[in-house]
XYZ file of C-alpha atoms in Angstrom:
650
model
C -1.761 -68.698 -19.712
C -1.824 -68.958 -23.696
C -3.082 -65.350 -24.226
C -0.480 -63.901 -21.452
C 2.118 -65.590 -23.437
C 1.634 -65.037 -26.677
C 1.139 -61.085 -25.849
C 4.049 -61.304 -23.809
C 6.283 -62.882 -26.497
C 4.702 -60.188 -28.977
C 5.565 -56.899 -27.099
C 9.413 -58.813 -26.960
C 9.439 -58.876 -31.023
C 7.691 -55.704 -31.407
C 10.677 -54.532 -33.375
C 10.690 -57.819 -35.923
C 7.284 -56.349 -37.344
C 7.697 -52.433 -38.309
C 4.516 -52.346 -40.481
C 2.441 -53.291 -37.286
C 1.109 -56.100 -34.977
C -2.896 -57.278 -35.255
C -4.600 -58.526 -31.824
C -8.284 -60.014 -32.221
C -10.018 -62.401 -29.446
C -12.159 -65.023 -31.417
C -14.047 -65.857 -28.183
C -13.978 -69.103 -29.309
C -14.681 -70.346 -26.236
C -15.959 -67.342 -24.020
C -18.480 -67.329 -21.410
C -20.006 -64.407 -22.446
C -20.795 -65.078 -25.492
C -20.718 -67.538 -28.820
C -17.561 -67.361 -30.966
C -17.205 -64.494 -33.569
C -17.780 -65.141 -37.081
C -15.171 -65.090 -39.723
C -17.020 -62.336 -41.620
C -16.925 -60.195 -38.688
C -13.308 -61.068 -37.507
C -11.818 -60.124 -40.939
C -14.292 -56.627 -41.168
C -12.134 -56.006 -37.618
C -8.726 -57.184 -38.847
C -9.335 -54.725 -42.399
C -10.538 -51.299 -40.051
C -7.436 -52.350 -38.158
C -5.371 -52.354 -41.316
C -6.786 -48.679 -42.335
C -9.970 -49.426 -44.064
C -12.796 -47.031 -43.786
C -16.077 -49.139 -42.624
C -17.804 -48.423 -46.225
C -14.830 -50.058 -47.938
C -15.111 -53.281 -46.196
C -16.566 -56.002 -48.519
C -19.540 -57.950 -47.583
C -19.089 -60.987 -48.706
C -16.677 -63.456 -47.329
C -14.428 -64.471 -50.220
C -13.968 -61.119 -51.535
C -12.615 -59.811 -47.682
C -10.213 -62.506 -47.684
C -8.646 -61.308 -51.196
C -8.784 -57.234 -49.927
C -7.336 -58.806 -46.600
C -4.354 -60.923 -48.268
C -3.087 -58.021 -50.784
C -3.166 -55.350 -47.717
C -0.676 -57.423 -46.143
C 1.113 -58.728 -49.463
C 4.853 -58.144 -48.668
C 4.832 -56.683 -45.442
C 6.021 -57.065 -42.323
C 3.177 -57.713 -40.144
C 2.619 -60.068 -36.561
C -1.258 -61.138 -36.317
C -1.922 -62.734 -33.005
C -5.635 -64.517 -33.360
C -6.524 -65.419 -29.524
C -9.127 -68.428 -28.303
C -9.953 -69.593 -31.589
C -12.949 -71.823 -31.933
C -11.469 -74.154 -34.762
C -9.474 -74.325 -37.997
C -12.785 -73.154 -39.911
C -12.484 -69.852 -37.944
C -8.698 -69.285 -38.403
C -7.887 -70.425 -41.913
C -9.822 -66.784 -43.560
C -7.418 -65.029 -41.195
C -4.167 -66.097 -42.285
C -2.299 -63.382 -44.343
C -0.797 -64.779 -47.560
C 2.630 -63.367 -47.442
C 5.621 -65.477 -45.534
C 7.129 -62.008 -44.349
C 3.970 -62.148 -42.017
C 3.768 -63.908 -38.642
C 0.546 -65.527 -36.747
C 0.468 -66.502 -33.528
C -3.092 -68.405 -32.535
C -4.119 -69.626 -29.104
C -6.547 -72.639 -28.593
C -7.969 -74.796 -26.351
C -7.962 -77.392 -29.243
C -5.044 -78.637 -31.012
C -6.380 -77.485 -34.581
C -4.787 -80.197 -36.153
C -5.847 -78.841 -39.882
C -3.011 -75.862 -39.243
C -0.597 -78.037 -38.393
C -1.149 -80.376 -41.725
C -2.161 -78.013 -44.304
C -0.580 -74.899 -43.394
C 2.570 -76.165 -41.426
C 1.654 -74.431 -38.102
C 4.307 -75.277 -35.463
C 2.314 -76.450 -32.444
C 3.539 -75.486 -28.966
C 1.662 -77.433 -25.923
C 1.779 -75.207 -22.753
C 1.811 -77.226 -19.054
C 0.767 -75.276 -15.681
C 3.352 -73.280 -14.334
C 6.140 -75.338 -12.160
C 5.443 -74.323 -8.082
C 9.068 -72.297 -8.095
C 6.929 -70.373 -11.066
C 3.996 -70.141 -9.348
C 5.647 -68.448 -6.237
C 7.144 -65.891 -8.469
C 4.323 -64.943 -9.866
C 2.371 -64.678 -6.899
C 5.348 -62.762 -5.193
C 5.735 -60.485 -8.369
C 1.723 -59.550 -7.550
C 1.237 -59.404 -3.963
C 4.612 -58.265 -3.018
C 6.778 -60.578 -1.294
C 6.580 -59.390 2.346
C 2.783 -60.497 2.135
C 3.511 -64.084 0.741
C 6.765 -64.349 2.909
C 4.855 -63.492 5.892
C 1.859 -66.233 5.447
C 4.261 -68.482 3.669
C 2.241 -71.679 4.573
C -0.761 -70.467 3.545
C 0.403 -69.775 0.196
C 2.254 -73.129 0.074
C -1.713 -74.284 0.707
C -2.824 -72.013 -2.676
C -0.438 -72.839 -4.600
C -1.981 -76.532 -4.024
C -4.739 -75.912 -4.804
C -4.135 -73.708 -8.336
C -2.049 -77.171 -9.032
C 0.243 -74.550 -11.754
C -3.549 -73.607 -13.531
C -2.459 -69.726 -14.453
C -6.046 -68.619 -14.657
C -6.678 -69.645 -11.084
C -3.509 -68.467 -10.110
C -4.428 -65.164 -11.448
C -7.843 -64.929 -9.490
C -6.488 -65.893 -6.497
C -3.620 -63.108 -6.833
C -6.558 -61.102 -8.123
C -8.814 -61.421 -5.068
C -6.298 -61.099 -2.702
C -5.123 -57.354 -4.417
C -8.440 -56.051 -4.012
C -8.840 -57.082 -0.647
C -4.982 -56.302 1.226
C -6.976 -56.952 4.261
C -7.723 -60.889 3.674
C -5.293 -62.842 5.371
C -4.118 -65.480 2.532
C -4.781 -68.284 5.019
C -8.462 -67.310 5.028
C -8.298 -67.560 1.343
C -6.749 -70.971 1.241
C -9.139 -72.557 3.756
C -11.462 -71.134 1.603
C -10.467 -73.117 -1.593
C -9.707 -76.233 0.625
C -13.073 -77.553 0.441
C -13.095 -79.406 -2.987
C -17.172 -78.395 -3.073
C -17.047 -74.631 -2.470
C -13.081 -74.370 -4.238
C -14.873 -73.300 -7.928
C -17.046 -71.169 -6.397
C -13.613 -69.302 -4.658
C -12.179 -69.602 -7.918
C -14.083 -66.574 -9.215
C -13.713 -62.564 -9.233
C -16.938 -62.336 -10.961
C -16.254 -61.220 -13.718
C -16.897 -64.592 -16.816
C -13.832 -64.064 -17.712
C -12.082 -64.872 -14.388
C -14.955 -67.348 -13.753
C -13.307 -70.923 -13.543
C -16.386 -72.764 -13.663
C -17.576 -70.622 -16.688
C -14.507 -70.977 -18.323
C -14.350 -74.880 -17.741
C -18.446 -74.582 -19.150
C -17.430 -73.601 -22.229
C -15.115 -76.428 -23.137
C -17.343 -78.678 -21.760
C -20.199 -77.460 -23.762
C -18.218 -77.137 -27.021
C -18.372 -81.553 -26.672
C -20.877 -83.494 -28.336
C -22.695 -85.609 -25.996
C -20.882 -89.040 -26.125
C -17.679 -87.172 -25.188
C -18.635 -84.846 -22.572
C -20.259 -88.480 -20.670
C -16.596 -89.471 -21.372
C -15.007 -86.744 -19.859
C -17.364 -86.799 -17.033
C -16.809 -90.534 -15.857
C -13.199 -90.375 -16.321
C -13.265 -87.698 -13.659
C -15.174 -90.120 -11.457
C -12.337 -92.770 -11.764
C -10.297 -93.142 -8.976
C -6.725 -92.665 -9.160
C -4.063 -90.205 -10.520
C -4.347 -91.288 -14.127
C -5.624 -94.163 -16.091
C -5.137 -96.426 -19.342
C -7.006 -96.930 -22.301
C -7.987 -100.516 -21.412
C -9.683 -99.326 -17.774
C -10.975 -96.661 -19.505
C -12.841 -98.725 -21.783
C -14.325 -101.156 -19.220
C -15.237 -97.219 -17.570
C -16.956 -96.165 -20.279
C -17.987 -99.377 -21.871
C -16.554 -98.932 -25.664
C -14.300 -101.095 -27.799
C -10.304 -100.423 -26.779
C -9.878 -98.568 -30.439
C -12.790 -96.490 -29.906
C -11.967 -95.438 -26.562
C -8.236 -94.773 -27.586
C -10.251 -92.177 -30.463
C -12.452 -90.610 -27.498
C -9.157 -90.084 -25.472
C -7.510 -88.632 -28.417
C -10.336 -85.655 -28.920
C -10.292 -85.224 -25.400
C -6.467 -84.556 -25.262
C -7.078 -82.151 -29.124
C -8.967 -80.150 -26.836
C -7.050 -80.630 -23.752
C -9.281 -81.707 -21.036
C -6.862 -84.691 -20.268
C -2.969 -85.137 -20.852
C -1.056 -87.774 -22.141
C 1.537 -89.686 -20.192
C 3.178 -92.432 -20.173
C 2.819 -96.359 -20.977
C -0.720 -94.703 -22.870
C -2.222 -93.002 -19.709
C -3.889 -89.852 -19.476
C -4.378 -87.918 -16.764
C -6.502 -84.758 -16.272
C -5.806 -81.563 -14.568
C -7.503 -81.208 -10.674
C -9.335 -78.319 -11.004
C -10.848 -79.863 -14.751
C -11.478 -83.035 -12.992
C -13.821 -81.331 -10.135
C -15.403 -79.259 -12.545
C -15.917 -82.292 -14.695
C -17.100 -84.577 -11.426
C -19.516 -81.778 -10.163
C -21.369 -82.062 -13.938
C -21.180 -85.786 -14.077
C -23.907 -85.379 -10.987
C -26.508 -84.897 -13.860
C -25.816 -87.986 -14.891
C -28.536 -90.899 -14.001
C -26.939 -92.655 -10.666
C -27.483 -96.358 -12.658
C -24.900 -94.787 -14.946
C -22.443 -93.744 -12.539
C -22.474 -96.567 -10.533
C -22.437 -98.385 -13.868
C -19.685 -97.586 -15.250
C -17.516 -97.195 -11.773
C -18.584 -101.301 -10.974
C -17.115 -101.823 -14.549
C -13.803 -100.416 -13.958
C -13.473 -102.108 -10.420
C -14.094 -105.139 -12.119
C -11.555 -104.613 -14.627
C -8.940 -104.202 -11.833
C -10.063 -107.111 -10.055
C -9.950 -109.180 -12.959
C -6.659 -107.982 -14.623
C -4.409 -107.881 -11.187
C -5.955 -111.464 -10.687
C -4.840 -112.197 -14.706
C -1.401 -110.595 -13.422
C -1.302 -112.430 -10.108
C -1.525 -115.836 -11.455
C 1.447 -115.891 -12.799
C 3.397 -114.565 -10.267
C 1.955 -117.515 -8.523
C 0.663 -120.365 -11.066
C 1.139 -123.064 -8.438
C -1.538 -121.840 -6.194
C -4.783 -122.896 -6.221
C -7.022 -120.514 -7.757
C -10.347 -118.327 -6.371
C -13.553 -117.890 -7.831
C -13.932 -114.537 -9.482
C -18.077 -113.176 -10.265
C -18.499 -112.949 -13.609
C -17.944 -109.366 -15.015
C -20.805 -107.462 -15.476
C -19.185 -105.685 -18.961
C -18.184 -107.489 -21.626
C -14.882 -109.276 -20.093
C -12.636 -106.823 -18.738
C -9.744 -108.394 -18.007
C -6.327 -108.585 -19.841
C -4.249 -111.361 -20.690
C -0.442 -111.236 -20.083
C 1.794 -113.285 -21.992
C 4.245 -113.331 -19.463
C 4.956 -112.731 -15.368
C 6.960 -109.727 -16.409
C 4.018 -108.632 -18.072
C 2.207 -108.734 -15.194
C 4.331 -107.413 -13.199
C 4.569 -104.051 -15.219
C 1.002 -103.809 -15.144
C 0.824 -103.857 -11.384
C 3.642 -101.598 -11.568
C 2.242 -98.773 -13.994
C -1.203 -99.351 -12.003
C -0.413 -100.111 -8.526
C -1.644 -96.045 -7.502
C -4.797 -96.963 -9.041
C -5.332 -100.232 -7.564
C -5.137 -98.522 -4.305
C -7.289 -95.701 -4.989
C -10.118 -98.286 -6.832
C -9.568 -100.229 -3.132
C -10.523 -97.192 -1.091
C -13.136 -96.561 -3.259
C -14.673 -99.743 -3.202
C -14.891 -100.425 0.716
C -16.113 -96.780 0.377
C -19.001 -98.163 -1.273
C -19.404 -101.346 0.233
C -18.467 -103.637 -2.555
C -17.575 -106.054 0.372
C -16.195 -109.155 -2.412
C -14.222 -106.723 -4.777
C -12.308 -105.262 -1.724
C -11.077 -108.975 -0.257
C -10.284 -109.905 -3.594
C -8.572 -107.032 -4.308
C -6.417 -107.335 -1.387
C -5.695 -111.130 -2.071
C -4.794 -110.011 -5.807
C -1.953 -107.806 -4.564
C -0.608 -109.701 -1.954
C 2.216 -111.327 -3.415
C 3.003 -107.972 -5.248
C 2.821 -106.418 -2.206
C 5.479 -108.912 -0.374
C 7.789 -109.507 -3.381
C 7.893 -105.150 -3.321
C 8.276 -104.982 0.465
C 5.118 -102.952 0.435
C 4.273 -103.509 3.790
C 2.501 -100.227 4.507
C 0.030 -100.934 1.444
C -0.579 -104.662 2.402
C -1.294 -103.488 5.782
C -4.223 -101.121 4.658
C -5.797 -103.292 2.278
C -5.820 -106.408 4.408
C -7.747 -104.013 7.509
C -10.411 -103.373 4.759
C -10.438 -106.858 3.122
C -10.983 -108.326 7.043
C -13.481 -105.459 7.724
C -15.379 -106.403 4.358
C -15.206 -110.327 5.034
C -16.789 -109.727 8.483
C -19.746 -107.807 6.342
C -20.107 -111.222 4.136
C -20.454 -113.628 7.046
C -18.078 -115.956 4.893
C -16.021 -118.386 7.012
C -14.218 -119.627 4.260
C -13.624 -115.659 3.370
C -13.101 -114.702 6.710
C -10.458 -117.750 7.524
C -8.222 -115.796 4.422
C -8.277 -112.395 5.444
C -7.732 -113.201 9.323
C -4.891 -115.268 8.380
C -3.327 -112.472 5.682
C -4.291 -109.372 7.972
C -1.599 -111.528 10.840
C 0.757 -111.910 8.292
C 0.378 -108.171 7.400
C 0.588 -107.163 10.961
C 3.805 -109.755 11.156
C 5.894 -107.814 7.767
C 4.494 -104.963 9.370
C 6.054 -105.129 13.150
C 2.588 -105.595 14.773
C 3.646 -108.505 16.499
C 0.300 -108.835 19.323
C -1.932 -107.986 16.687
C -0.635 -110.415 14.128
C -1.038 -113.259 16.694
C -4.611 -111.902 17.216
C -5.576 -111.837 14.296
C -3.618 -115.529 13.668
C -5.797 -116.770 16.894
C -8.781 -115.729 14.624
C -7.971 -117.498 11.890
C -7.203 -120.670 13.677
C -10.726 -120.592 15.229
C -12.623 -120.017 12.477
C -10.673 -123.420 10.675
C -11.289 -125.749 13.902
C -15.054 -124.633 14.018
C -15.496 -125.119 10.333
C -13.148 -128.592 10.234
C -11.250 -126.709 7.253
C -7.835 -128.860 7.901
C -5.795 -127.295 5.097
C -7.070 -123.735 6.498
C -5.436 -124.768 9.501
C -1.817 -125.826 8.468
C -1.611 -123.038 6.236
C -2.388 -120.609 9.375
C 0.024 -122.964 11.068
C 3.081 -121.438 8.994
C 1.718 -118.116 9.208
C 1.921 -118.518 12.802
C 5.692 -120.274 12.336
C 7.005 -117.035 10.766
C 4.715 -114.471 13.578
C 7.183 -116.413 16.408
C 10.296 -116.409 14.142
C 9.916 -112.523 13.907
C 9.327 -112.249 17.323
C 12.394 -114.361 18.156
C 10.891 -117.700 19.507
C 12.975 -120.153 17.011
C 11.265 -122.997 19.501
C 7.348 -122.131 18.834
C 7.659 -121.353 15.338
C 9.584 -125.270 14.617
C 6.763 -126.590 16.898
C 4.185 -124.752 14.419
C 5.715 -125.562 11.231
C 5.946 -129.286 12.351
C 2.176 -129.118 12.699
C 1.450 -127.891 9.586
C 3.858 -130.752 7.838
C 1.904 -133.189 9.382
C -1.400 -132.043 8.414
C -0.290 -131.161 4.635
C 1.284 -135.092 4.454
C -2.017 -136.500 6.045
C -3.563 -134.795 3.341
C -1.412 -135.749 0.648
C -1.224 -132.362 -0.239
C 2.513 -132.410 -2.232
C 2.992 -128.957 -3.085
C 2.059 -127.682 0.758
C 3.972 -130.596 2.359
C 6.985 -129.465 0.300
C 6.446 -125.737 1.590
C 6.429 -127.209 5.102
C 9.504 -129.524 4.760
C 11.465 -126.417 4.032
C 9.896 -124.510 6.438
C 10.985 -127.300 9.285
C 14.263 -127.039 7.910
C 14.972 -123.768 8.130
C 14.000 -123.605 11.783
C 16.100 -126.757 12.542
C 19.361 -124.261 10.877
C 18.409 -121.699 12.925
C 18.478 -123.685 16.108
C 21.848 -125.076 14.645
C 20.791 -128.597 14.205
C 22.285 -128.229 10.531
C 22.334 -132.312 8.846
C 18.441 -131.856 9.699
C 17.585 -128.703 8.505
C 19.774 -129.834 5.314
C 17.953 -133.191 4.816
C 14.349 -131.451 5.029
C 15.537 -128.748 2.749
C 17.225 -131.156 -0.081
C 13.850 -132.774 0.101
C 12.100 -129.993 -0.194
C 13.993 -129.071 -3.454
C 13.407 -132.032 -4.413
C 9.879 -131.985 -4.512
C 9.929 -128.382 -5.606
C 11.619 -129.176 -8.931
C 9.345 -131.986 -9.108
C 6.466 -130.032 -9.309
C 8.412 -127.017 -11.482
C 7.484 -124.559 -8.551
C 10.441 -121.781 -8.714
C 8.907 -119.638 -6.132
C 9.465 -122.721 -3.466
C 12.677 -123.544 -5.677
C 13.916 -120.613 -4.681
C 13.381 -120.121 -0.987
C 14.780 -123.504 -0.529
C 17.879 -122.892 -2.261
C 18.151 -119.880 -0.323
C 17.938 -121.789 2.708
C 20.623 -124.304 1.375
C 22.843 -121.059 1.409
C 21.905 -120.427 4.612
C 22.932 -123.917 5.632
C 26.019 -124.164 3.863
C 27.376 -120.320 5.583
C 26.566 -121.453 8.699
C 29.116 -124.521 8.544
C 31.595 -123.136 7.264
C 31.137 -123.816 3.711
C 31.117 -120.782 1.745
C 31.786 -121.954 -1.663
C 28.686 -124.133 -1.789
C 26.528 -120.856 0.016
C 27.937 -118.791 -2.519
C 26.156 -121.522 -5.213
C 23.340 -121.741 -3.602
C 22.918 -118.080 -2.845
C 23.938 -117.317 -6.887
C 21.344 -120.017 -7.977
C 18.683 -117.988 -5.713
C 19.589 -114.673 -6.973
C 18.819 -115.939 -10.943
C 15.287 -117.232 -9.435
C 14.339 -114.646 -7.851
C 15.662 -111.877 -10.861
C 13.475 -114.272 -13.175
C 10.477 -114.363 -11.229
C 11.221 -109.997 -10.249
C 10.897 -110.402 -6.654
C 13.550 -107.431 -5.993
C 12.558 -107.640 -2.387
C 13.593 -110.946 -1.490
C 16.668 -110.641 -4.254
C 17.951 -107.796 -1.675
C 17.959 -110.185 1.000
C 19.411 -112.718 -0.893
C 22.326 -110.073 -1.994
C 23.332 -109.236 1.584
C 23.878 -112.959 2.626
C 25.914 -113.690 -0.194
C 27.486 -110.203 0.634
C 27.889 -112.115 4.396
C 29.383 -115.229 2.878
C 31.686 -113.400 0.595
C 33.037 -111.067 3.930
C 33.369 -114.444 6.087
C 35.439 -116.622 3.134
C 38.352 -113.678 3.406
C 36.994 -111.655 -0.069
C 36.050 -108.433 1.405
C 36.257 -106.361 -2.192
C 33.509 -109.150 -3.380
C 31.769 -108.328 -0.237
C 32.002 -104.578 -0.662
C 30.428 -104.967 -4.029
C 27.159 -107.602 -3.123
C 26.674 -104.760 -0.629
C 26.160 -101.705 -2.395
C 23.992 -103.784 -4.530
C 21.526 -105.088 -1.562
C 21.935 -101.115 -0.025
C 20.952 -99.546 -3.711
C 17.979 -102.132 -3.441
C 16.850 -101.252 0.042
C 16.822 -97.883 -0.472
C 14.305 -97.924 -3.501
C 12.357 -100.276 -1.122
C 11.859 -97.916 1.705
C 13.225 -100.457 4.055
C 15.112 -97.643 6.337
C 16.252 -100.205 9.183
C 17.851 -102.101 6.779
C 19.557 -99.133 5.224
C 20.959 -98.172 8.296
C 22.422 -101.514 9.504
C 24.183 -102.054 6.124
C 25.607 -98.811 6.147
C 27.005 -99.669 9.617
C 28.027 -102.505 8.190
C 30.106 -100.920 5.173
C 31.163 -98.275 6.761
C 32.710 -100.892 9.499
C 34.170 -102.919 7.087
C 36.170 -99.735 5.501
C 37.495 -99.592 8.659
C 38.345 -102.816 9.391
C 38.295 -105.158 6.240
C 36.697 -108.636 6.971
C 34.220 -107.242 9.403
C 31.505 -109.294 9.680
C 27.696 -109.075 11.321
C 26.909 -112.691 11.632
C 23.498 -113.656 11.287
C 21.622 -110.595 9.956
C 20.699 -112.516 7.271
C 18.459 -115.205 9.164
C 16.242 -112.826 10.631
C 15.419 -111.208 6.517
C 15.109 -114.437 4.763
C 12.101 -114.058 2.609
C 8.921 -116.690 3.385
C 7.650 -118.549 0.712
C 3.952 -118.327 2.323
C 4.227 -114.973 1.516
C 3.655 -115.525 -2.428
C 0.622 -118.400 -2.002
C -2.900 -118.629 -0.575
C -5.571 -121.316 0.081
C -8.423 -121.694 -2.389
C -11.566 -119.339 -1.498
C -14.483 -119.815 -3.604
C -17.178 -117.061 -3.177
């Protein structure tokens, strides 16, 4: 792409240089061959300028000063292709400012840009509405219209790269009999796509075009490139990176850096870089020379760096539950601290498509503890983003992986989490399975606080199912275990679960006595994650009798928790109940308002069911002002068992 544009741009400015235009390829990085001297470049660049061969100088100095006073005060473009470094360009560069250069690169040559005030210009891969019209302007657009999903299929696979673009179009002109779709199944297969990639010639080689970069590395950076390939995920930060390749932050950030100069990855945002696909499976299909102890190596590292930071980043989403037992990192302490939730919460934001991928990748191997933990880390990430689908998936593996450890205590957890997964998730017979599970495994074992904590998972399985009846007979149970136990902070998580179901089954002075006292002992023990579910229940409470003023208080006092502690999910929940309250006290414009707020929020949520009802909802109450859908809000209240766990040791 670099050398198509810059001859491209120079045949447009032909005119702007009368007294001529000088092409040379520097092969600086060319399969066929090592890059040319400067000696030799500027004996081509003087024959070009007139010289006869026996005038050329031979020595290098004396070439540059015959070179610079041929092209003193004219007007003259020099266009210095695939150069090696600044050591090869910097004898090539006319002295007069009426002349132009324009030098391609695979590095950055940062010595033009600081002594010679080069203006750099960083070329991406081609867009896909690009792409198309390139491949149409080649192979004619009846023949890409006609096997338009095939080339959809190539065009994925180039991922915007021109010079595979340009093979592909090139294989597929000299052979107008290859259907395109055989073509793209033929680059499909990630092990046989470089070979495909290929017209045979080095130059149109992608694999020998991708050697010569990576040969052009010292050694310590070419291991770099190669296990960054290996990561999983779409991208990744300096500190994983480091715990990857086992090097100070700084150093790593320096590694990164000469990587990008000669731009094998990209930069992105928050400090990520990401690397091209086709680089990365060149780059992964070289790594295999690598010694499997330091592969494996230096992919256990960066799992443990995930497991260790979310865990860093969970804690504080939930400080009031009782911690698990992480192994001790095999680097030199991955993990990052986070001063705050927030923190935290941006890290398992920014990181979240990694996470998954490093998930995957570990029950690929078998890393049986890292994938439960894993799962466990993200949970409350998971439910405070309404990220069912991803909870889902990583609680299957995390049960699957606990089976593999014969852990009860381990076993107990993910059992119990998979239900609740199934239950967020609309699996209502398999959540109760796997609920069953989990209940069996804490009789057998005599783990009583295993067992009440199952209890409210159960509670909310038979709330979502629509049995108010079982799931207050449940949540009683697990009360009186937690209070046998003296356990304060779960009794308090019980109380308000009791009371909520006592609301729901309209026996209101109860449900409001359990929940003050659950707020009570909430504030007590400076919990705002059960702070804030009870108050929300309080709301709940005070709508349902009539009360709005004191449900709009309660449901404003919710709203500030749950903003503080960024749990967006249950804050659109929260929204369309105060939205409810507002409607039902006669202040439909406040109403109106809450709404669009709780829709905007369920739409970036994914929560489609949702979406629909509240836009029936709106759309009713433009019609008729004061329109109200009791009771929506009782079956979306957020659980507070959703953002705690029992203490697993392993």
């Amino acid at each position: 792409g670099k050398t198509w544009l810059a001859v491209h741009w120079a045949h447009q400015n032909i005119d702007q240089f009368p007294d001529g235009q000088l092409y040379l390829n520097l092969r600086g990085f060319d399969p066929s061959g090592s890059p040319v001297p400067r000696e030799i470049a500027l004996h081509g660049l003087l024959r070009a300028l007139g010289l006869p061969p026996a005038a050329v100088p031979m020595h290098l100095d004396t070439q540059v000063g015959l070179y610079r006073s041929l092209t003193a005060g004219k007007r003259i473009l020099v266009v210095l292709d695939n150069a090696r470094d600044t050591t090869q360009i910097e004898p090539l560069l006319p002295g007069s400012p009426t002349c132009a250069v324009l030098v391609t690169s695979r590095h950055r040559l940062a010595g033009l840009l600081t002594t010679h005030g080069a203006v750099p210009l960083a070329l991406d891969v081609l867009n896909r509405g690009d792409a198309h019209h390139l491949m149409s302007a080649c192979l004619g657009s009846d023949r890409v219209d006609a096997e338009s999903q095939a080339v959809q299929a190539l065009l994925d696979q180039c991922a915007g790269l021109p010079l595979a673009l340009s093979i592909v179009i090139a294989r597929a002109a000299r052979h107008r009999a290859l259907p395109l779709a055989d073509l793209a199944e033929e680059l499909l297969d990630a092990d046989t796509r470089l070979d495909a990639l290929s017209t045979g010639d080095g130059n149109a080689n992608l694999r020998a075009v991708f050697s010569c970069s990576h040969q052009a590395l010292d050694e310590d950076l070419a291991e770099v490139l190669e296990l960054v390939a290996l990561a999983p995920g779409p991208d990744i930060g300096v500190p994983a990176a480091a715990a990857l390749i086992d090097r100070p932050r700084g150093q790593t950030r320096m590694l990164l850096g000469k990587l990008e100069d000669a731009h094998l990855v990209q930069p992105g945002a928050q400090g990520r870089y990401r690397m091209h696909d086709l680089i990365r499976l060149y780059a992964t299909e070289v790594a295999g020379h690598r010694s499997a102890e330091t592969r494996t190596g230096a992919l256990r590292r960066l799992v443990e760096f995930y497991v260790h930071t979310a865990y860093a980043a969970d804690r504080l989403l939930r400080p009031h539950s009782p911690p698990i037992r992480l192994h001790r990192p095999t680097g030199p302490g991955p993990a990052a601290g986070f001063d705050t939730a927030d923190a935290g919460l941006s890290w398992l934001h920014n990181e979240h498509a990694c996470l998954l991928a490093v998930h995957r990748f570990a029950a690929e191997q078998g890393w049986h503890t890292a994938v439960w933990q894993l799962a466990d880390a993200l949970d409350t990430f998971h439910h405070q983003r309404g990220l069912r689908t991803a909870n889902l998936a990583m609680w299957r593996a995390a049960a699957a992986a606990a089976e593999a450890l014969s852990d009860p205590a381990v076993q107990l957890l993910a059992q119990r989490d998979l239900g609740r997964a199934c239950s967020a998730a609309g699996r209502h017979d398999e959540a109760l399975a796997h609920l069953g599970r989990a209940l069996a495994i804490a009789e057998q074992t005599g783990d009583t606080g295993g067992q009440a904590y199952t209890y409210l998972a159960v509670a909310w399985a038979w709330e979502l199912i629509g049995d108010d009846h079982l799931a207050a007979e449940y949540s009683e149970r697990a009360r009186r275990l937690f209070q046998q136990a003296r356990t304060a902070a779960w009794e308090a998580v019980a109380l308000n679960e009791v009371g909520w179901y006592a609301a729901r089954m309209g026996s209101f002075d109860r449900a409001r006595r359990h929940c003050e006292q659950s707020l009570r002992m909430f504030r007590r023990l400076g919990n705002p994650v059960g702070e804030a579910a009870t108050l929300d229940g309080l709301g709940y409470v005070a709508y349902r009798t009539g009360r709005y003023p004191e449900a709009v208080e309660y449901y404003q006092a919710t709203l500030t928790l749950y903003r503080r502690l960024g749990n967006s999910h249950a804050e659109a929940d929260t929204l369309d109940r105060l939205a409810e309250t507002y409607a039902a006290a006669g202040l439909p414009e406040r109403a109106r308002r809450v709404w669009r707020s709780a829709l905007g929020l369920y739409l970036s949520q994914h929560r489609p069911a949702d979406v629909q009802r509240l836009r029936g909802q709106l759309a009713a109450d433009e019609q008729e002002p004061g329109t109200v859908a009791v009771g929506h809000g009782a079956y979306r209240r957020q659980r507070l068992d959703a953002s705690e766990s029992w203490s697993i040791n392993s």
